[in-house]
Coordinates of C-alpha atoms in Angstrom, one line a residue:
M141 CA 60.3 -59.8 8.5
T142 CA 57.7 -57.2 9.4
A143 CA 55.7 -57.2 6.4
F144 CA 56.1 -53.5 4.6
V145 CA 52.2 -52.4 4.1
C146 CA 52.4 -49.6 1.6
P147 CA 51.1 -46.5 2.6
F148 CA 49.4 -45.0 -0.7
P149 CA 46.0 -46.2 0.0
I150 CA 46.2 -44.8 3.9
R151 CA 47.4 -41.4 2.0
T152 CA 44.3 -41.7 -0.9
S153 CA 42.0 -42.4 1.3
L154 CA 42.8 -39.7 3.6
L155 CA 42.0 -37.2 0.6
T156 CA 39.1 -39.0 -0.9
A157 CA 38.1 -37.8 2.9
A158 CA 38.8 -34.6 2.9
L159 CA 37.4 -33.5 -0.8
L160 CA 34.2 -35.1 0.4
A161 CA 34.4 -32.6 3.3
A162 CA 34.7 -30.5 1.6
T163 CA 32.0 -30.8 -1.1
A164 CA 29.5 -30.9 1.8
M165 CA 30.7 -27.6 3.2
Q166 CA 30.4 -26.9 0.0
G167 CA 26.8 -28.5 -0.3
H168 CA 25.7 -26.9 2.8
A169 CA 26.9 -23.1 1.8
A170 CA 24.9 -23.3 -1.2
D171 CA 22.0 -24.4 0.0
K172 CA 22.1 -21.9 2.7
Q173 CA 21.9 -19.6 0.8
A174 CA 19.3 -21.1 -1.1
G175 CA 17.5 -21.1 1.4
S176 CA 18.1 -17.1 2.7
P177 CA 15.4 -14.6 1.5
P178 CA 16.3 -12.4 -1.2
A179 CA 17.2 -9.0 -0.2
Q180 CA 14.0 -6.3 -0.2
P181 CA 13.7 -4.1 -3.0
A182 CA 13.8 -0.4 -2.0
C183 CA 11.1 1.2 -1.7
T184 CA 10.5 4.4 -4.1
A185 CA 7.5 6.3 -6.1
P186 CA 7.8 9.1 -8.5
D187 CA 7.3 12.7 -7.4
D188 CA 4.4 13.0 -8.8
A189 CA 2.3 10.2 -7.0
T190 CA 3.3 11.4 -3.5
R191 CA 2.3 15.2 -2.9
M192 CA -1.3 15.6 -2.4
M193 CA -3.4 18.3 -4.0
Y194 CA -5.2 19.8 -1.3
P195 CA -3.9 20.6 1.9
L196 CA -5.6 18.3 4.9
V197 CA -7.1 21.2 7.0
R198 CA -8.4 19.4 10.0
T199 CA -5.5 16.7 10.3
A200 CA -3.0 20.0 9.9
R201 CA -5.2 21.9 12.8
K202 CA -4.9 18.7 15.2
L203 CA -1.3 18.5 14.1
A204 CA -0.4 22.0 15.3
A205 CA -2.5 22.0 18.3
G206 CA -0.9 18.7 19.6
E207 CA -4.2 17.2 19.7
S208 CA -4.9 13.3 18.8
L209 CA -5.2 12.7 15.7
K210 CA -7.8 9.5 14.4
I211 CA -7.8 8.0 11.1
V212 CA -10.8 5.7 10.1
A213 CA -9.4 3.8 6.4
I214 CA -12.2 2.1 5.0
G215 CA -12.2 -0.1 2.2
S216 CA -12.3 -3.5 0.4
S217 CA -9.5 -6.5 0.4
S218 CA -7.2 -4.0 -0.2
T219 CA -7.4 -2.1 3.5
A220 CA -8.6 -5.5 5.4
G221 CA -4.9 -7.2 4.3
A222 CA -5.6 -9.7 1.9
G223 CA -2.1 -11.6 1.2
A224 CA -0.2 -9.4 4.0
S225 CA 1.1 -12.1 6.4
G226 CA -1.0 -10.7 9.5
P227 CA -3.1 -7.9 10.9
D228 CA 0.8 -6.0 11.9
K229 CA 1.2 -5.8 8.2
T230 CA -1.2 -4.0 6.9
Y231 CA -1.4 -0.7 5.1
P232 CA -3.1 0.9 8.1
A233 CA -1.2 -0.9 10.5
R234 CA 2.3 0.6 9.4
L235 CA 0.5 3.6 8.3
A236 CA 0.3 4.3 12.1
V237 CA 3.7 3.2 13.4
E238 CA 5.7 5.6 10.2
L239 CA 3.3 8.7 11.6
Q240 CA 3.8 7.8 14.6
A241 CA 7.6 8.2 13.6
R242 CA 6.8 11.1 11.7
F243 CA 5.3 12.8 15.0
P244 CA 6.3 10.8 17.8
A245 CA 4.9 13.6 20.6
Q246 CA 1.1 13.0 19.2
R247 CA -1.2 10.5 20.0
I248 CA -2.5 8.6 16.7
S249 CA -4.9 5.6 15.8
V250 CA -5.6 4.2 12.6
I251 CA -8.6 2.1 12.6
N252 CA -9.1 -1.3 10.1
R253 CA -12.6 -0.9 8.4
G254 CA -11.6 -3.0 5.4
V255 CA -14.1 -5.2 4.2
N256 CA -13.1 -8.2 1.9
G257 CA -15.1 -8.5 -0.8
E258 CA -16.9 -4.8 -1.0
E259 CA -17.3 -2.0 -3.4
A260 CA -19.4 1.7 -3.2
K261 CA -22.7 0.8 -2.5
D262 CA -21.3 -1.8 0.3
M263 CA -18.5 0.5 2.0
I264 CA -21.6 3.3 1.8
A265 CA -24.2 1.0 4.3
R266 CA -21.5 1.2 6.8
I267 CA -20.3 4.6 6.6
E268 CA -22.0 6.1 9.3
G269 CA -22.0 3.0 12.1
E270 CA -18.0 2.1 11.3
V271 CA -16.4 5.1 9.8
L272 CA -18.4 8.5 11.3
S273 CA -19.3 7.2 14.5
E274 CA -15.6 7.8 15.3
E275 CA -15.9 11.0 14.6
P276 CA -12.1 10.9 12.4
D277 CA -9.7 13.3 11.5
L278 CA -9.2 11.9 8.1
I279 CA -10.6 8.5 6.4
L280 CA -9.0 7.2 3.6
W281 CA -11.1 5.7 1.3
Q282 CA -10.2 2.7 -0.5
V283 CA -12.3 2.1 -4.0
G284 CA -12.9 1.2 -7.2
A285 CA -11.0 -2.1 -7.4
N286 CA -14.1 -4.6 -7.2
A287 CA -16.5 -2.9 -9.7
V288 CA -13.3 -3.2 -12.1
L289 CA -13.0 -7.1 -11.1
R290 CA -17.3 -7.4 -12.0
D291 CA -17.4 -5.1 -14.3
S292 CA -19.8 -2.8 -12.7
P293 CA -21.1 -0.1 -14.7
M294 CA -19.1 2.7 -14.6
P295 CA -22.0 5.6 -14.4
A296 CA -23.8 3.0 -10.9
V297 CA -20.5 3.5 -9.5
H298 CA -19.9 7.1 -9.6
S299 CA -23.1 7.9 -8.7
D300 CA -22.1 5.5 -5.0
I301 CA -18.8 7.4 -4.9
L302 CA -19.9 10.9 -5.0
H303 CA -22.7 10.2 -2.6
G304 CA -20.2 8.4 -0.1
L305 CA -17.8 11.1 -0.6
R306 CA -20.8 13.6 -0.2
R307 CA -21.2 12.2 3.2
M308 CA -17.8 11.8 4.5
K309 CA -17.2 15.4 4.0
A310 CA -20.2 16.4 5.6
A311 CA -18.8 15.2 9.0
G312 CA -16.3 17.8 8.8
A313 CA -13.0 15.1 7.7
D314 CA -10.7 15.4 5.3
V315 CA -11.3 12.8 2.9
V316 CA -8.4 10.9 0.4
L317 CA -9.3 9.0 -1.7
I318 CA -7.3 5.3 -2.3
D319 CA -7.6 4.4 -6.6
P320 CA -7.0 0.7 -7.4
Q321 CA -3.6 -1.4 -7.3
F322 CA -1.6 -2.1 -10.7
A323 CA -1.6 -6.2 -10.9
P324 CA -2.6 -8.4 -13.8
K325 CA -5.7 -9.4 -12.7
V326 CA -7.2 -5.5 -12.3
L327 CA -5.4 -4.8 -15.9
A328 CA -6.5 -7.5 -17.4
K329 CA -9.7 -5.7 -17.1
K330 CA -11.7 -3.2 -19.4
H331 CA -12.3 -1.0 -17.2
A332 CA -9.3 -0.7 -15.2
A333 CA -7.7 2.9 -16.8
A334 CA -11.5 4.2 -16.7
M335 CA -11.1 3.8 -12.8
V336 CA -8.3 4.7 -12.1
Q337 CA -9.4 8.2 -14.0
L338 CA -12.7 8.6 -13.2
L339 CA -11.3 8.5 -9.5
E340 CA -8.9 11.9 -10.6
T341 CA -12.0 12.8 -12.0
M342 CA -14.3 13.3 -8.8
A343 CA -11.4 14.1 -6.3
K344 CA -11.1 17.2 -8.4
A345 CA -13.8 18.5 -8.3
E346 CA -15.3 17.2 -4.8
H347 CA -11.7 19.0 -4.0
V348 CA -10.4 16.0 -2.0
D349 CA -7.0 14.4 -2.1
L350 CA -6.2 11.1 -4.0
F351 CA -3.9 8.7 -3.1
E352 CA -2.5 7.5 -6.7
R353 CA -1.2 4.0 -5.7
F354 CA -2.0 2.7 -8.9
K355 CA 0.9 5.3 -10.4
V356 CA 3.3 4.1 -7.0
M357 CA 3.1 0.2 -7.9
R358 CA 3.1 1.0 -11.8
H359 CA 6.9 2.6 -11.1
W360 CA 7.4 -0.6 -9.2
R361 CA 6.9 -2.2 -12.6
Q362 CA 7.8 0.1 -15.2
V363 CA 10.5 1.8 -13.7
G364 CA 12.0 0.0 -10.9
K365 CA 11.7 -3.7 -13.1
L366 CA 10.5 -5.1 -10.5
P367 CA 8.8 -8.6 -11.1
F368 CA 4.6 -8.9 -9.9
E369 CA 6.1 -11.4 -7.4
A370 CA 7.9 -9.1 -5.8
F371 CA 4.9 -6.9 -4.8
L372 CA 2.0 -9.1 -5.0
S373 CA 0.7 -12.0 -3.5
P374 CA 0.8 -15.2 -5.8
D375 CA -3.2 -14.2 -6.6
E376 CA -1.9 -11.9 -9.0
L377 CA -4.3 -9.2 -6.8
H378 CA -3.4 -8.5 -3.5
M379 CA -0.3 -7.3 -1.8
N380 CA 2.3 -8.3 0.1
D381 CA 3.3 -7.9 3.4
W382 CA 6.5 -5.5 1.4
S383 CA 4.2 -3.5 -0.9
Y384 CA 1.9 -2.4 2.4
D385 CA 5.1 -1.3 4.3
C386 CA 5.8 0.6 0.9
I387 CA 2.8 2.0 0.5
A388 CA 2.3 3.0 4.1
K389 CA 5.7 4.8 4.3
V390 CA 4.6 6.8 0.5
M391 CA 1.2 7.5 2.1
A392 CA 2.8 8.9 5.6
G393 CA 4.9 10.8 3.5
A394 CA 2.2 12.2 1.2
I395 CA -0.2 13.1 4.7
A396 CA 2.5 14.3 6.5
E397 CA 3.2 16.7 3.5
A398 CA -0.4 17.9 3.3
A399 CA -0.4 18.1 6.4
T400 CA 2.4 20.6 7.7
R401 CA 2.1 22.6 4.4
S402 CA 2.2 26.6 4.4
A403 CA -0.5 28.1 3.7
M404 CA 1.3 30.0 0.9
T405 CA 2.5 26.8 -0.9
A406 CA -1.3 25.1 -0.6
R407 CA -2.5 28.0 -2.6
A408 CA -0.1 27.6 -5.0
A409 CA -0.9 23.8 -5.5
A410 CA -4.6 24.5 -5.8
P411 CA -5.8 23.8 -9.0
R412 CA -6.9 27.2 -11.4

């Protein structure tokens, strides 16, 4: 007699295997989704922080004549690129890409002269040999953050920045100041707001432009509701690849507008 074998254990085993396979696939999909990089936030900035007060006269002249444009960026770690994943991710490197895209027929170079940890007095010591020797058309000077972090006396900082500005202007270059970053370690210091105000006041007094990085980054946090970790490195001070790139985009737009602005619009924008 042929022995009868109940089919139910077989069916149960097949069903169990199918359920286990489905669970494994779901787990793999969840792991894959968890490992995917988060979507990048939109690069936005307030309108009043993206328009230069003064036209960039020398820059405009070079662009109008179809001549090459040389920009030198001097500053501390924010210029050198602390927090970026590579030299091509720093704001000067990204700015060169953004400006070249806006003016594809012209030769545009952005030279990075950032050195970690420096204050205004240190940068002034390098102006002749590393900045003015390049005969730049436009100088971008990121300054003030380290003075804030070290509680440097504000009168001395004012004197140093004024000295540097006047040397840059005497060389005939357009000058744009860049104020500190909006970051927890800066905000915790007593001179943070005073430094932002000082640079704004000095830019107006010396008739040079100011790129309001502090205001742009504050916009990301307070209006865009981005967490600090979205645009800062884990040290809560230095920027990251996304924020360097966004700052470069916004700055490129501001430079392009100031360099191509009509004479009538430029006069209307000038302070009375």
